[in-house]
Coordinates of C-alpha atoms in Angstrom, one line a residue:
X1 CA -10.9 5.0 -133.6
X2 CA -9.5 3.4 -130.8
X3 CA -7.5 5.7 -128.0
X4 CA -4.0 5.1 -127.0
X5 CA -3.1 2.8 -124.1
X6 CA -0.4 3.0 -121.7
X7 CA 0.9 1.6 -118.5
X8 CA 3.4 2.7 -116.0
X9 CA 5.6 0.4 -113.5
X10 CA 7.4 1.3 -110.6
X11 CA 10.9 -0.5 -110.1
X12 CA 13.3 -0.5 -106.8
X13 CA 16.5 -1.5 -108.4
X14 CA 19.2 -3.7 -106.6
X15 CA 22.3 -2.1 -105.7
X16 CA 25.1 -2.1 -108.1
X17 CA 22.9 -2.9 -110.7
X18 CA 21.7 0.1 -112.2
X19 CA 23.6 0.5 -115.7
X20 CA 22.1 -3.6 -116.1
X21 CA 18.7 -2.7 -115.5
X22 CA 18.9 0.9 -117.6
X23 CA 20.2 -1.5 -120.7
X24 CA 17.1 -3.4 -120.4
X25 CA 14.5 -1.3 -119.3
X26 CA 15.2 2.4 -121.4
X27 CA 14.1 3.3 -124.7
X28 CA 16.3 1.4 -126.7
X29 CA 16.1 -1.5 -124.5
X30 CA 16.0 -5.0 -124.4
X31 CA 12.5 -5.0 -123.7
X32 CA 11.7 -2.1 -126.4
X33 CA 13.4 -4.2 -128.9
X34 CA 10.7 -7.3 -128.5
X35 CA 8.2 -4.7 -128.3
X36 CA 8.8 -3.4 -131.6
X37 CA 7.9 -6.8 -132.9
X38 CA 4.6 -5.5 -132.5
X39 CA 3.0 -2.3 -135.0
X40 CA 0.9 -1.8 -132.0
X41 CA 4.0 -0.4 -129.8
X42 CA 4.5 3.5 -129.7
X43 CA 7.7 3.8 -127.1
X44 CA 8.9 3.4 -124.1
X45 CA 9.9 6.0 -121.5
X46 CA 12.0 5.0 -118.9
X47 CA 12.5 7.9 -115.7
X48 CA 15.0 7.8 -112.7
X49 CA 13.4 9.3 -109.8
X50 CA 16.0 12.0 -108.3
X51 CA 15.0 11.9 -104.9
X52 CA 14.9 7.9 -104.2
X53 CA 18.0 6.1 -105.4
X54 CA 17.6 3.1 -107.2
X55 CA 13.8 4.4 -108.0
X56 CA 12.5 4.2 -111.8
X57 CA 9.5 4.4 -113.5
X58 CA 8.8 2.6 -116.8
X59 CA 5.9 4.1 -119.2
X60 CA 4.7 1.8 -121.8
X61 CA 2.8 3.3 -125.1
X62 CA 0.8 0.8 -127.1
X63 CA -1.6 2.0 -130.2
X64 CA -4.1 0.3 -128.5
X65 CA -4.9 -2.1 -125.5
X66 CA -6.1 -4.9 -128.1
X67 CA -3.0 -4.3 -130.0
X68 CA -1.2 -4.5 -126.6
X69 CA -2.9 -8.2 -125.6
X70 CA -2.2 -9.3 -129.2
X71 CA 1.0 -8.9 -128.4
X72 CA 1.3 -10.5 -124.9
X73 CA -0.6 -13.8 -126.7
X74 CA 2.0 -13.8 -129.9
X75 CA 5.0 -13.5 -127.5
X76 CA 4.3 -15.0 -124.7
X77 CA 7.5 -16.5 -124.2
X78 CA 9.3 -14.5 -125.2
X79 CA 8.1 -12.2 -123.1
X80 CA 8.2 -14.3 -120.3
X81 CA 12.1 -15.5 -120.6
X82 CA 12.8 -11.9 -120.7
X83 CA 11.0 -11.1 -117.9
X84 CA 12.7 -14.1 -115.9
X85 CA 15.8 -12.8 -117.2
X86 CA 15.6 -9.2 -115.9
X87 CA 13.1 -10.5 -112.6
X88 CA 17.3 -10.7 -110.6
X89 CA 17.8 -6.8 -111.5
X90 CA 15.3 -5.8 -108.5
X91 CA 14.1 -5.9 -105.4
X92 CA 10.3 -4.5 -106.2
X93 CA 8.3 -3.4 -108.6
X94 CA 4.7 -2.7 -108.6
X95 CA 2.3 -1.8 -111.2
X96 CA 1.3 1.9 -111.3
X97 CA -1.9 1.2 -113.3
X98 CA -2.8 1.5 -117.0
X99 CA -4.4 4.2 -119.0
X100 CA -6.4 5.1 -121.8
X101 CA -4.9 8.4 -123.5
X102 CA -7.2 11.1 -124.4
X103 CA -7.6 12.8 -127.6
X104 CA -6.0 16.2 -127.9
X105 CA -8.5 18.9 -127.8
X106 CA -8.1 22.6 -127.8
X107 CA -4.4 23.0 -127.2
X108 CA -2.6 25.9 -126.9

Protein backbone atom coordinates (compact mmCIF):
# COMPACT_ATOMS: atom_id res chain seq x y z
CA UNK A 1 0.00 0.00 0.00
CA UNK A 2 1.21 3.11 -1.14
CA UNK A 3 1.67 6.23 1.61
CA UNK A 4 0.06 9.47 1.30
CA UNK A 5 1.65 12.35 -0.49
CA UNK A 6 1.50 15.93 0.11
CA UNK A 7 3.08 19.27 -0.78
CA UNK A 8 3.04 22.56 0.75
CA UNK A 9 3.57 26.18 -1.10
CA UNK A 10 4.34 29.30 0.23
CA UNK A 11 2.41 32.45 -1.26
CA UNK A 12 3.11 36.45 -0.74
CA UNK A 13 -0.11 37.75 -1.81
CA UNK A 14 -0.52 41.22 -3.72
CA UNK A 15 -2.17 43.90 -1.86
CA UNK A 16 -5.84 44.28 -2.13
CA UNK A 17 -6.12 41.04 -3.29
CA UNK A 18 -6.58 38.77 -0.63
CA UNK A 19 -10.48 37.71 -0.63
CA UNK A 20 -9.43 36.87 -4.80
CA UNK A 21 -6.72 34.68 -3.96
CA UNK A 22 -8.62 32.96 -0.69
CA UNK A 23 -11.58 32.11 -3.47
CA UNK A 24 -9.06 30.30 -5.43
CA UNK A 25 -6.68 28.92 -3.30
CA UNK A 26 -8.98 27.49 0.17
CA UNK A 27 -10.59 24.38 0.55
CA UNK A 28 -13.49 24.83 -1.60
CA UNK A 29 -11.54 26.53 -4.10
CA UNK A 30 -11.09 26.92 -7.64
CA UNK A 31 -8.17 24.86 -7.62
CA UNK A 32 -9.78 22.19 -5.18
CA UNK A 33 -12.53 21.93 -7.54
CA UNK A 34 -10.17 20.62 -10.59
CA UNK A 35 -8.48 18.66 -8.14
CA UNK A 36 -11.38 16.68 -7.31
CA UNK A 37 -11.45 15.51 -10.85
CA UNK A 38 -9.04 13.24 -9.69
CA UNK A 39 -9.95 10.00 -6.90
CA UNK A 40 -6.34 10.48 -6.06
CA UNK A 41 -7.07 14.04 -4.23
CA UNK A 42 -7.65 13.98 -0.35
CA UNK A 43 -7.98 18.06 0.43
CA UNK A 44 -6.65 21.01 0.48
CA UNK A 45 -5.63 23.17 3.47
CA UNK A 46 -5.19 26.57 2.97
CA UNK A 47 -3.35 28.75 6.33
CA UNK A 48 -2.98 32.60 6.66
CA UNK A 49 0.07 33.24 8.51
CA UNK A 50 -0.77 35.81 11.56
CA UNK A 51 2.39 37.40 11.86
CA UNK A 52 3.24 38.26 7.99
CA UNK A 53 0.39 39.88 6.17
CA UNK A 54 -0.40 38.75 2.91
CA UNK A 55 1.55 35.40 3.93
CA UNK A 56 -0.29 31.85 3.18
CA UNK A 57 0.53 28.55 3.00
CA UNK A 58 -1.24 25.96 0.77
CA UNK A 59 -1.07 21.99 1.82
CA UNK A 60 -1.94 19.71 -0.94
CA UNK A 61 -3.14 15.92 0.03
CA UNK A 62 -2.99 13.42 -2.73
CA UNK A 63 -3.66 9.39 -2.09
CA UNK A 64 -0.66 8.97 -3.60
CA UNK A 65 2.31 10.67 -5.62
CA UNK A 66 1.47 8.44 -8.84
CA UNK A 67 -2.07 9.27 -8.33
CA UNK A 68 -0.83 13.01 -8.06
CA UNK A 69 1.29 12.85 -11.62
CA UNK A 70 -1.64 11.01 -13.21
CA UNK A 71 -3.35 13.90 -12.56
CA UNK A 72 -0.88 16.61 -13.59
CA UNK A 73 -0.59 14.53 -17.25
CA UNK A 74 -4.72 14.17 -17.57
CA UNK A 75 -5.11 17.94 -16.87
CA UNK A 76 -2.49 19.51 -17.95
CA UNK A 77 -4.19 22.32 -19.27
CA UNK A 78 -6.25 22.77 -17.38
CA UNK A 79 -4.18 23.00 -14.80
CA UNK A 80 -1.98 25.27 -16.48
CA UNK A 81 -4.79 28.02 -17.57
CA UNK A 82 -5.67 28.05 -14.01
CA UNK A 83 -2.44 28.46 -12.86
CA UNK A 84 -1.91 31.45 -15.56
CA UNK A 85 -5.13 32.63 -14.34
CA UNK A 86 -4.33 32.90 -10.61
CA UNK A 87 -0.11 33.59 -11.47
CA UNK A 88 -1.56 38.00 -11.24
CA UNK A 89 -2.87 37.18 -7.48
CA UNK A 90 0.90 37.33 -6.21
CA UNK A 91 4.01 38.59 -5.82
CA UNK A 92 5.99 35.14 -4.71
CA UNK A 93 5.44 31.92 -4.08
CA UNK A 94 7.90 29.18 -3.49
CA UNK A 95 7.66 25.57 -3.05
CA UNK A 96 8.01 24.37 0.58
CA UNK A 97 8.73 20.75 -0.49
CA UNK A 98 6.70 17.59 -0.79
CA UNK A 99 6.18 14.73 1.56
CA UNK A 100 5.41 11.29 1.97
CA UNK A 101 2.90 10.82 5.02
CA UNK A 102 3.66 8.23 7.49
CA UNK A 103 1.50 5.47 8.73
CA UNK A 104 -0.14 6.05 12.12
CA UNK A 105 1.46 3.96 14.70
CA UNK A 106 0.89 3.78 18.36
CA UNK A 107 -1.20 6.87 18.97
CA UNK A 108 -2.47 8.05 21.96
Amino acid sequence: MQNGYAYLWEFQVRPGLEREFERHYAAAGTWAQLFRRSPAYIETLLLKDSAVARRYVTLDRWRSEEGYREFRSAFAQAYAELDAECERLTVAERSLGTFTELPETGRT
